[in-house]
Short mmCIF file of C-alpha atoms and ligand atoms in Angstrom, two decimals:
data_model
loop_
_atom_site.label_atom_id
_atom_site.label_comp_id
_atom_site.label_asym_id
_atom_site.label_seq_id
_atom_site.Cartn_x
_atom_site.Cartn_y
_atom_site.Cartn_z
CA UNK B 1041 -2.64 -7.49 16.17
CA UNK B 1042 -4.47 -4.38 15.09
CA UNK B 1043 -2.29 -2.03 13.04
CA UNK B 1044 -3.81 1.01 14.82
CA UNK B 1045 -2.04 -0.17 18.00
CA UNK B 1046 1.39 -0.32 16.35
CA UNK B 1047 1.99 3.35 15.56
CA UNK B 1048 4.66 4.89 17.71
CA UNK B 1049 5.78 8.53 17.66
CA UNK B 1050 9.39 7.43 18.26
CA UNK B 1051 9.61 4.91 15.43
CA UNK B 1052 8.29 4.73 11.87
CA UNK B 1053 6.60 1.49 10.81
CA UNK B 1054 7.84 -0.50 7.83
CA UNK B 1055 5.25 -2.41 5.82
CA UNK B 1056 5.67 -4.55 2.74
CA UNK B 1057 3.08 -5.07 0.02
CA UNK B 1058 2.79 -8.27 -1.99
CA UNK B 1059 0.32 -9.52 -4.56
CA UNK B 1060 -1.13 -13.04 -4.34
CA UNK B 1061 -0.64 -15.61 -7.09
CA UNK B 1062 -3.14 -15.49 -9.96
CA UNK B 1063 -6.10 -17.91 -9.88
CA UNK B 1064 -4.37 -20.33 -12.26
CA UNK B 1065 -1.27 -20.64 -10.05
CA UNK B 1066 -0.90 -22.59 -6.85
CA UNK B 1067 -0.92 -20.61 -3.61
CA UNK B 1068 2.36 -22.30 -2.59
CA UNK B 1069 4.20 -20.24 -5.23
CA UNK B 1070 4.10 -17.24 -2.86
CA UNK B 1071 5.26 -19.06 0.29
CA UNK B 1072 8.97 -18.67 -0.39
CA UNK B 1073 8.53 -14.91 -0.93
CA UNK B 1074 6.64 -14.60 2.36
CA UNK B 1075 9.27 -16.59 4.28
CA UNK B 1076 12.01 -14.32 2.93
CA UNK B 1077 10.07 -11.11 3.58
CA UNK B 1078 9.16 -12.02 7.14
CA UNK B 1079 12.88 -12.44 7.92
CA UNK B 1080 13.25 -8.71 7.21
CA UNK B 1081 11.09 -8.00 10.27
CA UNK B 1082 8.46 -5.76 8.72
CA UNK B 1083 5.77 -4.40 11.03
CA UNK B 1084 3.10 -5.82 8.74
CA UNK B 1085 2.66 -7.32 5.28
CA UNK B 1086 -0.22 -6.27 3.05
CA UNK B 1087 -1.79 -8.45 0.36
CA UNK B 1088 -3.44 -6.86 -2.68
CA UNK B 1089 -6.85 -7.74 -4.05
CA UNK B 1090 -6.91 -8.44 -7.80
CA UNK B 1091 -9.01 -6.11 -9.96
CA UNK B 1092 -12.72 -6.83 -9.55
CA UNK B 1093 -12.04 -9.46 -6.89
CA UNK B 1094 -10.09 -11.73 -9.26
CA UNK B 1095 -7.85 -12.93 -6.40
CA UNK B 1096 -10.52 -12.89 -3.66
CA UNK B 1097 -9.85 -16.35 -2.24
CA UNK B 1098 -6.08 -16.16 -2.57
CA UNK B 1099 -5.99 -12.74 -0.90
CA UNK B 1100 -7.82 -14.27 2.05
CA UNK B 1101 -5.63 -17.39 2.13
CA UNK B 1102 -2.34 -15.51 1.76
CA UNK B 1103 -3.32 -12.93 4.42
CA UNK B 1104 -4.20 -15.74 6.78
CA UNK B 1105 -1.01 -17.70 5.97
CA UNK B 1106 1.20 -14.69 6.85
CA UNK B 1107 -0.02 -14.31 10.39
CA UNK B 1108 -0.25 -18.08 10.96
CA UNK B 1109 3.40 -18.75 10.10
CA UNK B 1110 4.88 -15.66 11.71
CA UNK B 1111 4.15 -13.03 14.27
CA UNK B 1112 3.87 -10.48 11.47
CA UNK B 1113 0.33 -9.07 11.20
CA UNK B 1114 -1.26 -9.03 7.76
CA UNK B 1115 -3.38 -6.40 6.07
CA UNK B 1116 -5.85 -7.72 3.49
CA UNK B 1117 -6.80 -5.30 0.70
CA UNK B 1118 -10.48 -5.38 -0.28
CA UNK B 1119 -12.27 -3.49 -3.07
CA UNK B 1120 -16.01 -2.84 -3.21
CA UNK B 1121 -16.95 -1.30 -6.57
CA UNK B 1122 -17.95 -4.53 -8.29
CA UNK B 1123 -19.40 -6.42 -5.31
CA UNK B 1124 -22.74 -6.31 -3.54
CA UNK B 1125 -23.28 -6.43 0.21
CA UNK B 1126 -23.76 -10.22 0.33
CA UNK B 1127 -20.52 -10.86 -1.58
CA UNK B 1128 -18.58 -8.44 0.59
CA UNK B 1129 -19.96 -10.05 3.73
CA UNK B 1130 -18.83 -13.50 2.58
CA UNK B 1131 -15.28 -12.16 2.14
CA UNK B 1132 -15.36 -10.23 5.43
CA UNK B 1133 -16.70 -13.26 7.33
CA UNK B 1134 -14.00 -15.42 5.81
CA UNK B 1135 -11.24 -12.95 6.75
CA UNK B 1136 -12.59 -12.76 10.29
CA UNK B 1137 -12.78 -16.56 10.56
CA UNK B 1138 -9.17 -16.88 9.37
CA UNK B 1139 -7.99 -14.45 12.05
CA UNK B 1140 -7.13 -11.50 9.81
CA UNK B 1141 -7.52 -8.32 11.84
CA UNK B 1142 -6.75 -5.54 9.38
CA UNK B 1143 -8.37 -4.46 6.11
CA UNK B 1144 -7.35 -1.85 3.55
CA UNK B 1145 -10.78 -0.69 2.39
CA UNK B 1146 -10.67 0.40 -1.24
CA UNK B 1147 -13.09 1.31 -3.97
CA UNK B 1148 -11.09 -0.33 -6.80
CA UNK B 1149 -10.77 0.87 -10.39
CA UNK B 1150 -13.63 0.91 -12.89
CA UNK B 1151 -13.46 -2.31 -14.91
CA UNK B 1152 -12.62 -1.82 -18.60
CA UNK B 1153 -15.59 -3.94 -19.62
CA UNK B 1154 -18.02 -1.54 -17.94
CA UNK B 1155 -19.56 -0.87 -14.59
CA UNK B 1156 -22.89 -2.08 -13.20
CA UNK B 1157 -24.91 -0.76 -10.30
CA UNK B 1158 -23.40 -2.32 -7.22
CA UNK B 1159 -25.95 -1.85 -4.46
CA UNK B 1160 -24.50 1.15 -2.73
CA UNK B 1161 -20.72 0.69 -2.67
CA UNK B 1162 -19.74 3.58 -4.92
CA UNK B 1163 -16.82 4.89 -2.88
CA UNK B 1164 -14.36 3.36 -0.44
CA UNK B 1165 -16.10 5.33 2.33
CA UNK B 1166 -19.25 3.21 1.75
CA UNK B 1167 -17.19 0.08 2.42
CA UNK B 1168 -15.54 1.68 5.44
CA UNK B 1169 -18.95 2.51 6.97
CA UNK B 1170 -20.20 -1.01 6.30
CA UNK B 1171 -17.18 -2.63 7.95
CA UNK B 1172 -17.31 -0.24 10.89
CA UNK B 1173 -20.98 -0.92 11.53
CA UNK B 1174 -20.81 -4.71 11.22
CA UNK B 1175 -17.30 -5.96 12.01
CA UNK B 1176 -14.37 -5.47 14.33
CA UNK B 1177 -11.48 -4.95 11.90
CA UNK B 1178 -8.87 -2.20 12.00
CA UNK B 1179 -9.50 -0.24 8.77
CA UNK B 1180 -6.94 1.45 6.53
CA UNK B 1181 -7.56 3.55 3.42
CA UNK B 1182 -5.65 4.83 0.39
CA UNK B 1183 -4.59 8.43 -0.23
CA UNK B 1184 -2.96 10.22 -3.14
CA UNK B 1185 -0.23 12.88 -2.68
CA UNK B 1186 -0.60 13.88 -6.34
CA UNK B 1187 -4.42 13.50 -6.20
CA UNK B 1188 -6.47 10.57 -7.44
CA UNK B 1189 -6.51 10.41 -11.25
CA UNK B 1190 -10.29 10.87 -11.47
CA UNK B 1191 -10.53 13.84 -9.15
CA UNK B 1192 -10.52 17.36 -10.58
CA UNK B 1193 -8.33 18.91 -7.90
CA UNK B 1194 -6.15 17.96 -4.98
CA UNK B 1195 -8.27 20.20 -2.80
CA UNK B 1196 -11.45 18.25 -3.69
CA UNK B 1197 -9.66 14.92 -3.28
CA UNK B 1198 -8.60 15.89 0.25
CA UNK B 1199 -12.19 16.93 1.08
CA UNK B 1200 -13.31 13.48 -0.09
CA UNK B 1201 -10.52 11.90 1.95
CA UNK B 1202 -11.78 13.71 5.04
CA UNK B 1203 -15.22 12.07 4.56
CA UNK B 1204 -13.57 8.67 4.18
CA UNK B 1205 -11.48 9.05 7.31
CA UNK B 1206 -14.47 10.34 9.28
CA UNK B 1207 -16.34 7.18 8.22
CA UNK B 1208 -13.86 5.10 10.23
CA UNK B 1209 -10.43 4.89 8.53
CA UNK B 1210 -7.74 4.49 11.19
CA UNK B 1211 -4.61 4.88 9.06
CA UNK B 1212 -3.74 5.74 5.46
CA UNK B 1213 -1.30 4.33 2.93
CA UNK B 1214 -0.24 6.68 0.17
CA UNK B 1215 0.02 6.08 -3.51
CA UNK B 1216 3.67 5.77 -4.54
CA UNK B 1217 5.58 8.95 -5.33
CA UNK B 1218 9.15 9.77 -6.29
CA UNK B 1219 9.41 13.30 -4.93
CA UNK B 1220 9.31 13.43 -1.14
CA UNK B 1221 8.52 17.15 -1.13
CA UNK B 1222 5.17 16.38 -2.74
CA UNK B 1223 4.43 14.01 0.13
CA UNK B 1224 5.43 16.54 2.81
CA UNK B 1225 3.32 19.29 1.20
CA UNK B 1226 0.39 16.88 0.90
CA UNK B 1227 0.69 15.85 4.52
CA UNK B 1228 0.60 19.51 5.60
CA UNK B 1229 -2.58 20.07 3.57
CA UNK B 1230 -4.20 16.92 4.96
CA UNK B 1231 -3.37 17.88 8.55
CA UNK B 1232 -4.80 21.40 7.96
CA UNK B 1233 -8.11 19.70 7.08
CA UNK B 1234 -8.01 18.03 10.44
CA UNK B 1235 -7.24 14.57 9.10
CA UNK B 1236 -5.04 13.27 11.86
CA UNK B 1237 -4.67 9.52 11.32
CA UNK B 1238 -1.15 8.13 10.63
CA UNK B 1239 -0.05 8.10 6.98
CA UNK B 1240 2.38 5.52 5.60
CA UNK B 1241 4.37 6.77 2.62
CA UNK B 1242 4.27 4.49 -0.45
CA UNK B 1243 7.68 3.80 -1.99
CA UNK B 1244 8.26 1.80 -5.15
CA UNK B 1245 11.84 0.84 -5.98
CA UNK B 1246 12.38 1.17 -9.72
CA UNK B 1247 13.75 -2.14 -10.95
CA UNK B 1248 13.25 -1.90 -14.71
CA UNK B 1249 12.17 0.50 -17.42
CA UNK B 1250 8.89 -1.20 -18.40
CA UNK B 1251 7.72 -1.11 -14.81
CA UNK B 1252 8.12 2.71 -14.74
CA UNK B 1253 6.02 3.19 -17.88
CA UNK B 1254 3.24 0.99 -16.55
CA UNK B 1255 3.22 2.58 -13.12
CA UNK B 1256 2.97 6.09 -14.51
CA UNK B 1257 0.06 5.07 -16.71
CA UNK B 1258 -1.73 3.45 -13.78
CA UNK B 1259 -1.11 6.07 -11.13
CA UNK B 1260 -0.37 9.34 -12.93
CA UNK B 1261 2.51 10.00 -10.54
CA UNK B 1262 5.17 12.45 -11.69
CA UNK B 1263 8.85 11.72 -12.27
CA UNK B 1264 11.35 14.24 -10.89
CA UNK B 1265 14.25 15.25 -13.15
CA UNK B 1266 16.70 13.23 -11.07
CA UNK B 1267 14.92 9.93 -11.70
CA UNK B 1268 14.22 10.80 -15.35
CA UNK B 1269 17.98 11.24 -15.84
CA UNK B 1270 18.67 7.90 -14.17
CA UNK B 1271 16.21 6.13 -16.46
CA UNK B 1272 17.55 7.92 -19.56
CA UNK B 1273 21.14 7.07 -18.68
CA UNK B 1274 20.67 3.42 -17.71
CA UNK B 1275 17.61 2.28 -19.67
CA UNK B 1276 19.73 -0.10 -21.77
CA UNK B 1277 21.70 -1.51 -18.82
CA UNK B 1278 19.19 -3.47 -16.70
CA UNK B 1279 21.65 -4.15 -13.87
CA UNK B 1280 22.75 -0.52 -13.67
CA UNK B 1281 19.14 0.70 -13.72
CA UNK B 1282 18.21 -1.75 -10.95
CA UNK B 1283 21.17 -0.65 -8.84
CA UNK B 1284 20.38 3.03 -9.35
CA UNK B 1285 16.65 2.44 -8.73
CA UNK B 1286 17.38 0.71 -5.43
CA UNK B 1287 19.78 3.48 -4.37
CA UNK B 1288 17.10 6.07 -5.17
CA UNK B 1289 14.52 4.21 -3.06
CA UNK B 1290 16.97 3.93 -0.15
CA UNK B 1291 17.71 7.66 -0.31
CA UNK B 1292 13.99 8.42 -0.45
CA UNK B 1293 13.30 6.23 2.59
CA UNK B 1294 16.16 7.66 4.66
CA UNK B 1295 14.81 11.16 4.04
CA UNK B 1296 11.24 10.08 4.92
CA UNK B 1297 12.48 8.47 8.12
CA UNK B 1298 14.45 11.55 9.11
CA UNK B 1299 11.19 13.53 8.84
CA UNK B 1300 9.54 11.11 11.28
CA UNK B 1301 7.07 9.80 8.72
CA UNK B 1302 4.52 7.52 10.42
CA UNK B 1303 5.56 4.61 8.27
CA UNK B 1304 7.05 3.47 4.97
CA UNK B 1305 5.05 1.12 2.78
CA UNK B 1306 7.27 -0.63 0.24
CA UNK B 1307 5.63 -1.92 -2.93
CA UNK B 1308 7.82 -5.03 -3.11
CA UNK B 1309 6.46 -6.38 -6.44
CA UNK B 1310 7.09 -9.79 -4.78
CA UNK B 1311 10.87 -9.24 -5.02
CA UNK B 1312 12.41 -10.26 -1.67
CA UNK B 1313 15.99 -9.76 -2.89
CA UNK B 1314 15.44 -6.12 -3.84
CA UNK B 1315 13.44 -5.51 -0.65
CA UNK B 1316 16.14 -7.13 1.44
CA UNK B 1317 18.78 -4.93 -0.22
CA UNK B 1318 16.81 -1.82 0.75
CA UNK B 1319 16.12 -2.87 4.33
CA UNK B 1320 19.67 -4.08 4.91
CA UNK B 1321 20.83 -0.60 3.99
CA UNK B 1322 18.71 1.04 6.66
CA UNK B 1323 19.14 -1.52 9.44
CA UNK B 1324 20.78 0.79 11.94
CA UNK B 1325 18.44 3.64 11.04
CA UNK B 1326 15.47 1.36 11.72
CA UNK B 1327 17.09 0.31 14.95
CA UNK B 1328 16.77 -3.40 14.20
CA UNK B 1329 20.46 -4.08 15.00
CA UNK B 1330 22.68 -2.99 17.85
CA UNK B 1331 25.65 -0.73 17.03
CA UNK B 1332 28.13 -3.64 17.20
CA UNK B 1333 26.10 -5.68 14.70
CA UNK B 1334 25.95 -2.78 12.28
CA UNK B 1335 29.71 -2.48 11.89
P1 FAD I 657 -12.08 6.37 -3.05
O1 FAD I 657 -11.52 6.79 -1.76
O2 FAD I 657 -13.52 5.98 -3.10
O3 FAD I 657 -11.81 7.52 -4.11
C1 FAD I 657 -12.04 7.30 -5.50
C2 FAD I 657 -12.34 8.63 -6.21
O4 FAD I 657 -13.64 9.09 -5.79
C3 FAD I 657 -11.38 9.75 -5.86
O5 FAD I 657 -11.20 10.54 -7.01
C4 FAD I 657 -12.10 10.54 -4.77
O6 FAD I 657 -11.71 11.91 -4.72
C5 FAD I 657 -13.56 10.39 -5.22
N1 FAD I 657 -14.51 10.42 -4.11
C6 FAD I 657 -14.42 9.75 -2.92
N2 FAD I 657 -15.51 9.99 -2.16
C7 FAD I 657 -16.31 10.80 -2.90
C8 FAD I 657 -17.58 11.39 -2.67
N3 FAD I 657 -18.25 11.19 -1.51
N4 FAD I 657 -18.13 12.19 -3.63
C9 FAD I 657 -17.46 12.41 -4.79
N5 FAD I 657 -16.24 11.87 -5.07
C10 FAD I 657 -15.69 11.08 -4.13
N6 FAD I 657 -6.74 -1.52 -6.34
C11 FAD I 657 -7.11 -2.83 -6.40
O7 FAD I 657 -7.92 -3.22 -7.27
N7 FAD I 657 -6.58 -3.76 -5.52
C12 FAD I 657 -5.70 -3.41 -4.55
O8 FAD I 657 -5.25 -4.26 -3.77
C13 FAD I 657 -5.30 -2.03 -4.44
N8 FAD I 657 -4.45 -1.63 -3.47
C14 FAD I 657 -4.13 -0.30 -3.37
C15 FAD I 657 -3.27 0.11 -2.33
C16 FAD I 657 -2.91 1.45 -2.20
C17 FAD I 657 -2.00 1.88 -1.08
C18 FAD I 657 -3.41 2.41 -3.13
C19 FAD I 657 -3.01 3.86 -3.02
C20 FAD I 657 -4.26 2.01 -4.16
C21 FAD I 657 -4.65 0.66 -4.29
N9 FAD I 657 -5.52 0.22 -5.30
C22 FAD I 657 -5.87 -1.11 -5.38
C23 FAD I 657 -6.02 1.16 -6.31
C24 FAD I 657 -7.40 1.77 -5.94
O9 FAD I 657 -8.38 0.77 -5.92
C25 FAD I 657 -7.72 2.83 -6.99
O10 FAD I 657 -6.84 3.90 -6.89
C26 FAD I 657 -9.16 3.31 -7.04
O11 FAD I 657 -9.35 4.02 -8.27
C27 FAD I 657 -9.56 4.25 -5.91
O12 FAD I 657 -9.69 3.58 -4.73
P2 FAD I 657 -9.89 4.40 -3.34
O13 FAD I 657 -10.14 3.38 -2.32
O14 FAD I 657 -8.82 5.38 -3.16
O15 FAD I 657 -11.27 5.16 -3.70
#
């Protein structure tokens, strides 16, 4: 199923993001995670693409596995910065052959070891145009409520986003954030620029202290005082920090849902137990159980 056909004004979508096993590991190591996540009845599951295409084949295989074993559509991430047209076409052909219908078209980060001319795929919008012209996938793109790290201003980043969406992006998934007000303000600015595609809000449950440090380095997202206090207070009690991090994510999601956000995209970090805890706490709000079942 195409994700563009799933958006519904009355109901927010819930999507779950996983990463595929590294090249050295067997693909089967992810199967148990997928089986558990599909039981949570997400609207779709997305599969990341390792930096520079390092998980190319597993991203394809895992995306294909998801929709073969369940009726949950998959969304395959694909980056373009370090690939040429021929390489991208091989991946796109393979995804099409395996029945994957949805692609998150990304530029990818600059590799630490340097960057070589890549035959015209400098921005995600170049990949979007290429897919649009040559294939029949539903195309998603990334967006950044606190601006992309490389961009000088949020204003400029939104102008660039407009170009990307006009190239053929049909929905957006946001970078994670911990302050919902930033997301609401961003959405207002995006809509004022006449960018009208649905936007799923990225939510990362904080499960441990090291994860927070790494995520901030990678994304540049800000930490509100409330979450800083939680980390400060519970940094030496892993169970307490996990519990508080999950409660924070649940509160964030309930607020996003009450504002009729188009969808919530949970960065699961391949942790079905934590994801299940979150979704079980919003069952009735999602409307996946009847009132009797919820009591
Ligand atoms: P773009 O949209 O191309 O933007 C990149 C930068 O270029 C921005 O600063 C933008 O403002 C600027 N820009 C865009 N167009 C123009 C233009 N025409 N002129 C001048 N400047 C321009 N990375 C992975 O490697 N694998 C993944 O699976 C993955 N999944 C992700 C999922 C989500 C939801 C998100 C938010 C990010 C993900 N990333 C992933 C990270 C992503 O690859 C990086 O953030 C990357 O640096 C930017 O990718 P993009 O597609 O947003 O790029």
